[in-house]
Short mmCIF file of C-alpha atoms in Angstrom, two decimals:
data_model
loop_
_atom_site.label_atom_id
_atom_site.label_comp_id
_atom_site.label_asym_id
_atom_site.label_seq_id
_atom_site.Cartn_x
_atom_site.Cartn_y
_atom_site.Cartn_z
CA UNK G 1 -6.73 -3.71 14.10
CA UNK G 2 -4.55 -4.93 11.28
CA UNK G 3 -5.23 -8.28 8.99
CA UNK G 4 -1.61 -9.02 9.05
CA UNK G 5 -0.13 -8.88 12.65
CA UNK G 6 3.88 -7.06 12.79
CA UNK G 7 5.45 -6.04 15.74
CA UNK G 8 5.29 -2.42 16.51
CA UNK G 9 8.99 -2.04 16.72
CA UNK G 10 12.52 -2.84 16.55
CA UNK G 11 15.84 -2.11 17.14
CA UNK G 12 19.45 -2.70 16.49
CA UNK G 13 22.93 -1.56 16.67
CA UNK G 14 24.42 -0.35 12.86
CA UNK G 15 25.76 -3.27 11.23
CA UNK G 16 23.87 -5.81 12.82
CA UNK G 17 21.03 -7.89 11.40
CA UNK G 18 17.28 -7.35 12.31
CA UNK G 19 14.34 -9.36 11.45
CA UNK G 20 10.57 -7.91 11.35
CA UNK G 21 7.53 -11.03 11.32
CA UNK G 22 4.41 -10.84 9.85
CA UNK G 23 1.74 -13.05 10.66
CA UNK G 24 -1.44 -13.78 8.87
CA UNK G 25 -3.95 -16.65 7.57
CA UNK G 26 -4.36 -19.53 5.18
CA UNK G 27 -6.57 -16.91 3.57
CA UNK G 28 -3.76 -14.44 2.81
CA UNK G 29 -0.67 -15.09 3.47
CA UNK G 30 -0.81 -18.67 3.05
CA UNK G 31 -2.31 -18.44 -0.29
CA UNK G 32 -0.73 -15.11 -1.92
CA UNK G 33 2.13 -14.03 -2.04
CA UNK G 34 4.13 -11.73 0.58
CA UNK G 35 5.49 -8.38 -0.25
CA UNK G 36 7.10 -5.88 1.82
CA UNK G 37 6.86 -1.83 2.12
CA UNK G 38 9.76 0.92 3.68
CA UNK G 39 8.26 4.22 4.43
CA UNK G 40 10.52 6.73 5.01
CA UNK G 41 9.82 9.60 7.12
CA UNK G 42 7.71 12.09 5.16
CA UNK G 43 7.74 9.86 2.11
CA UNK G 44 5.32 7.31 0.04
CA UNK G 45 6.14 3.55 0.56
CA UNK G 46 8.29 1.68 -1.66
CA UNK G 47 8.64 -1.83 -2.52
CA UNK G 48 11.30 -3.48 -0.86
CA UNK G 49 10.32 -7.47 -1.65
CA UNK G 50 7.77 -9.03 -3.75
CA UNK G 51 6.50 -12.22 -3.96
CA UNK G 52 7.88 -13.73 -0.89
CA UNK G 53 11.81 -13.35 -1.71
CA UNK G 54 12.47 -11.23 -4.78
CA UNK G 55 14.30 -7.88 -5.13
CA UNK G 56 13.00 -5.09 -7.22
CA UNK G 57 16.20 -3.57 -9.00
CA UNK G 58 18.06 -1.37 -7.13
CA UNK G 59 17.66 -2.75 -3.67
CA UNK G 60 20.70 -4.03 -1.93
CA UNK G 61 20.93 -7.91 -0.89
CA UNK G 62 20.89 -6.72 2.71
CA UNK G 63 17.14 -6.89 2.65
CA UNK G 64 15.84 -10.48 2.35
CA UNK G 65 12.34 -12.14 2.50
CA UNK G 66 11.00 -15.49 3.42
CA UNK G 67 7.71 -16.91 3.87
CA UNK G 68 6.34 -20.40 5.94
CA UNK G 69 2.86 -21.13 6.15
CA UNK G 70 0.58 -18.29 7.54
CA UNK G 71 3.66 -15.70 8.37
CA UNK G 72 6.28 -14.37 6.61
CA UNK G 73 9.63 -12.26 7.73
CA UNK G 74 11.77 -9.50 6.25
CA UNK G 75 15.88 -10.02 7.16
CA UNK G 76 17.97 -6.94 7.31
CA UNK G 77 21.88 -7.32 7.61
CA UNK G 78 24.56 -4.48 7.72
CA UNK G 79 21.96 -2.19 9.19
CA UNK G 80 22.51 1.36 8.47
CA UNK G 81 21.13 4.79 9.90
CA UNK G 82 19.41 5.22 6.88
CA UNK G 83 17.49 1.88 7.13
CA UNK G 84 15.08 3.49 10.02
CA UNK G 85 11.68 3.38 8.83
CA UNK G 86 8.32 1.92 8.80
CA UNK G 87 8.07 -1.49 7.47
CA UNK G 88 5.05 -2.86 6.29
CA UNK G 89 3.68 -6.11 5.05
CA UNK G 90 1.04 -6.47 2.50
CA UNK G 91 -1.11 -9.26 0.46
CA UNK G 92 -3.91 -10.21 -1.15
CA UNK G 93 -6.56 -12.09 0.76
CA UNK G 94 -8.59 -14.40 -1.41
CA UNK G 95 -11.43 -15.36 0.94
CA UNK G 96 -12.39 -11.40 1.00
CA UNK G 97 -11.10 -10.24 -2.02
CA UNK G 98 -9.31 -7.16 -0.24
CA UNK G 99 -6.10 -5.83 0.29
CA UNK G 100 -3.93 -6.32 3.46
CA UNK G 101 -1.18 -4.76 5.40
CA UNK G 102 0.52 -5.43 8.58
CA UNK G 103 0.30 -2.57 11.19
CA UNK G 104 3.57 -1.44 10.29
CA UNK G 105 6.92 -2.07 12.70
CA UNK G 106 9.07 1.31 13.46
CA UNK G 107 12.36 0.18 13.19
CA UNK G 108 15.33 2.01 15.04
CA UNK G 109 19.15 1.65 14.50
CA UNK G 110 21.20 2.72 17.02
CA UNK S 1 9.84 6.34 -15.94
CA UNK S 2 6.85 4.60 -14.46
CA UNK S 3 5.22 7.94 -12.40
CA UNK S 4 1.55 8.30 -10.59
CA UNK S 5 0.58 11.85 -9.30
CA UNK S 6 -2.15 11.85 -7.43
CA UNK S 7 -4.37 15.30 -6.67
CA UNK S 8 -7.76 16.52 -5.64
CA UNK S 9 -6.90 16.72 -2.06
CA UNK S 10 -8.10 19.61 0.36
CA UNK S 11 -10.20 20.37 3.21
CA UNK S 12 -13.62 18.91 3.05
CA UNK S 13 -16.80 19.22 5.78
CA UNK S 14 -18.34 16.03 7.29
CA UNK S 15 -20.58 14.60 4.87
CA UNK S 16 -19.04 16.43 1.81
CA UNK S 17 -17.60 15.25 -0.94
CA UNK S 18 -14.58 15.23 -2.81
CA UNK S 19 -12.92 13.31 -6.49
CA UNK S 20 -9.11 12.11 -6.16
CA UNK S 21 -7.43 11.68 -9.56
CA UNK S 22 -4.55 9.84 -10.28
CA UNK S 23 -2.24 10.27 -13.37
CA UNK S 24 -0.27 7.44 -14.73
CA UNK S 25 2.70 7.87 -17.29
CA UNK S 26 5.83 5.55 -18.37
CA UNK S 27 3.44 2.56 -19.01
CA UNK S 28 0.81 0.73 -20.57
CA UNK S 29 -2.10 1.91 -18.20
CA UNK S 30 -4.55 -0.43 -19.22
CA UNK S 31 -2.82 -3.57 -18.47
CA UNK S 32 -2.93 -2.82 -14.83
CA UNK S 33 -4.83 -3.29 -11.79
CA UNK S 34 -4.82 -0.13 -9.77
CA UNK S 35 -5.59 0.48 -6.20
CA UNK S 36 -5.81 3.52 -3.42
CA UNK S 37 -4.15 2.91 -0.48
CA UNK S 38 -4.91 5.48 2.39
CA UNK S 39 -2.90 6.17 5.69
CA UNK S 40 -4.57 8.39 8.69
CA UNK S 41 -2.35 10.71 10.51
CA UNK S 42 0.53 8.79 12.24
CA UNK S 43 -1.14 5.31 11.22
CA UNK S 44 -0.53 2.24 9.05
CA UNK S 45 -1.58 1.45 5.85
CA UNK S 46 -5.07 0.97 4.98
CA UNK S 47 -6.62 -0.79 1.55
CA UNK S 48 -9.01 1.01 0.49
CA UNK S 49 -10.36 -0.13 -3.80
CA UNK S 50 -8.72 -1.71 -6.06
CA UNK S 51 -9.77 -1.91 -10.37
CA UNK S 52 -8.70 -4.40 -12.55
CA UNK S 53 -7.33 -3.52 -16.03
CA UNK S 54 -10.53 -3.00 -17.96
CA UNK S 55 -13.08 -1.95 -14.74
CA UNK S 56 -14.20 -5.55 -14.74
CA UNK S 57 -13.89 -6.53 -11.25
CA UNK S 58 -13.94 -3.74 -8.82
CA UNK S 59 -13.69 -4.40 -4.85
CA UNK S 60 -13.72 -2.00 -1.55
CA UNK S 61 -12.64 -2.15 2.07
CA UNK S 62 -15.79 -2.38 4.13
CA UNK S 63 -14.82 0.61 5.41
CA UNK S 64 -16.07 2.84 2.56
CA UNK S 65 -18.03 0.13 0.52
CA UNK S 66 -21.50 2.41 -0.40
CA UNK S 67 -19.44 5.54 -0.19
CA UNK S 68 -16.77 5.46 -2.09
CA UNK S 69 -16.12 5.04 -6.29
CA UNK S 70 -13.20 3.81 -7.66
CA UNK S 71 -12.84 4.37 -11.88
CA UNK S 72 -10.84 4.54 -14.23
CA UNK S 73 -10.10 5.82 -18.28
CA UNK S 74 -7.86 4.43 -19.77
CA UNK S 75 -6.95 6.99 -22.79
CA UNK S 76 -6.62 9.32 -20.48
CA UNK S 77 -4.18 6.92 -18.33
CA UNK S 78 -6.16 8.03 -15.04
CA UNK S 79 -7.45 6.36 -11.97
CA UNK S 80 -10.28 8.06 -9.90
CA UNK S 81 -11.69 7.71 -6.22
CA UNK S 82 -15.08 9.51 -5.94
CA UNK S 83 -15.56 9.88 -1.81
CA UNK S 84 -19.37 10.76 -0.46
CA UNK S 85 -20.59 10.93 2.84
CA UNK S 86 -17.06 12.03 4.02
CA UNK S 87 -16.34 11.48 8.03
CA UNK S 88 -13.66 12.25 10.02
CA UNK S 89 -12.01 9.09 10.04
CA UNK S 90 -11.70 9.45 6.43
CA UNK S 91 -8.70 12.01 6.89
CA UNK S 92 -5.85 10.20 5.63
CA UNK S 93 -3.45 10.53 3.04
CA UNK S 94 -4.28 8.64 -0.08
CA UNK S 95 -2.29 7.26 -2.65
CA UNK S 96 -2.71 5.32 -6.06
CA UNK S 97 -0.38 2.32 -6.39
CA UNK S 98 -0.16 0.36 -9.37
CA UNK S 99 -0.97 -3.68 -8.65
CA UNK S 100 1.48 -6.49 -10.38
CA UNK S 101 0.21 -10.25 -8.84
CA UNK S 102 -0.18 -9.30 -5.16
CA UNK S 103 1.87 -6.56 -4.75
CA UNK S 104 1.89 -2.81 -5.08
CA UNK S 105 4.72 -0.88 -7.08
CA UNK S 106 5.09 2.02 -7.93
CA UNK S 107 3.26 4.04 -5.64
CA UNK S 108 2.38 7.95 -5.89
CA UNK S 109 3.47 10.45 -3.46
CA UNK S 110 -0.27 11.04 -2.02
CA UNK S 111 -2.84 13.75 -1.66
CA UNK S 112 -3.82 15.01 2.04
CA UNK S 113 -7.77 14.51 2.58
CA UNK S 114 -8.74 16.43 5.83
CA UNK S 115 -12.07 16.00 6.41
CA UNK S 116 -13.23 19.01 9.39
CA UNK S 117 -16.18 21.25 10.02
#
């Protein structure tokens, strides 16, 4: 059972938009930043978003990230084939001074 | 080009023990926090330790807090995970990620732990 709660999966047809949630607690999420995690198939994860919104260099503007309160949400627009992965969502939670991920959502263009 | 390779993987009998090492290059080592993140056959990600820059504060996931070591040296730029009292749910894949606020980035590309008599 996962800290942060994500849905298992999703899906969409290439080029539309997709949307993954991520819900937590005032105790991580709504007092730590949000970032977010692809895993490719066979591969480590990478950072996608950090701190709620921003864009390491070198990923595309079709991947977005907001946060409100106790949950967060990663956007993707102009889905691809080579979008489908795991997504996870991670923090820091202060009350327990551990790390925390979402369960991971499978996501499937197609 | 910021880089963490991870080894000391392998098979390893219930209640065994085993030391992952993790080598960082490309950047100042010692300003970091550094973590091990672990993920079980066909499961999510699980937090396991995390070390602040100078071993200061150190913290586990109750889930191996007594049997598990995190450390670090910093002139040799390496991050360790010393794992006792290995149990079957402790088969995962681990990897070292370097920590930057709340978030993890890079990470490394993972050793296999099997743990099986």
């Amino acid at each position: 059972q996962s800290v942060l709660t994500q849905p298992p999966s999703v899906s969409a047809a290439p080029g539309q938009k997709v949307t993954i949630s991520c819900s937590g607690s005032s105790s991580n999420i709504g007092n730590n930043y949000v970032s977010w995690y692809q895993q490719l198939p066979g591969t480590a994860p990478k950072l996608l978003i950090y701190d709620n919104n921003k864009r390491p260099s070198g990923i595309p503007d079709r991947f977005s990230g907001s946060k409100s309160g106790t949950s967060a949400t990663l956007g993707i627009t102009g889905l691809q084939t080579g979008d489908e992965a795991d997504y996870y969502c991670g923090t820091w939670d202060s009350s327990l001074s551990v790390g925390v991920f979402g369960g991971g959502t499978k996501l499937t263009v197609l | 080009e910021v880089q963490l390779v991870e080894s000391g993987g392998g098979l390893v009998k219930p209640g065994g023990s085993l030391r992952l090492s993790c080598a960082a290059s490309g950047f100042t080592f010692s300003s970091y926090s550094m973590n091990w993140v672990r993920q079980a056959p066909g499961k999510g990600l699980e937090w396991v330790s995390s070390i602040s820059s100078s071993s200061s504060y150190i913290y586990y996931a109750d889930s191996v807090k007594g049997r598990f070591t995190i450390s670090r040296d910093n002139a040799k730029n390496s991050l360790y995970l010393q794992m006792n009292s290995l149990r079957a749910e402790d088969t995962a894949v681990y990897y070292c990620a370097r920590q930057i606020g709340s978030y993890f980035d890079p990470w490394g590309q993972g050793t296999l732990v099997t743990v099986s008599s």
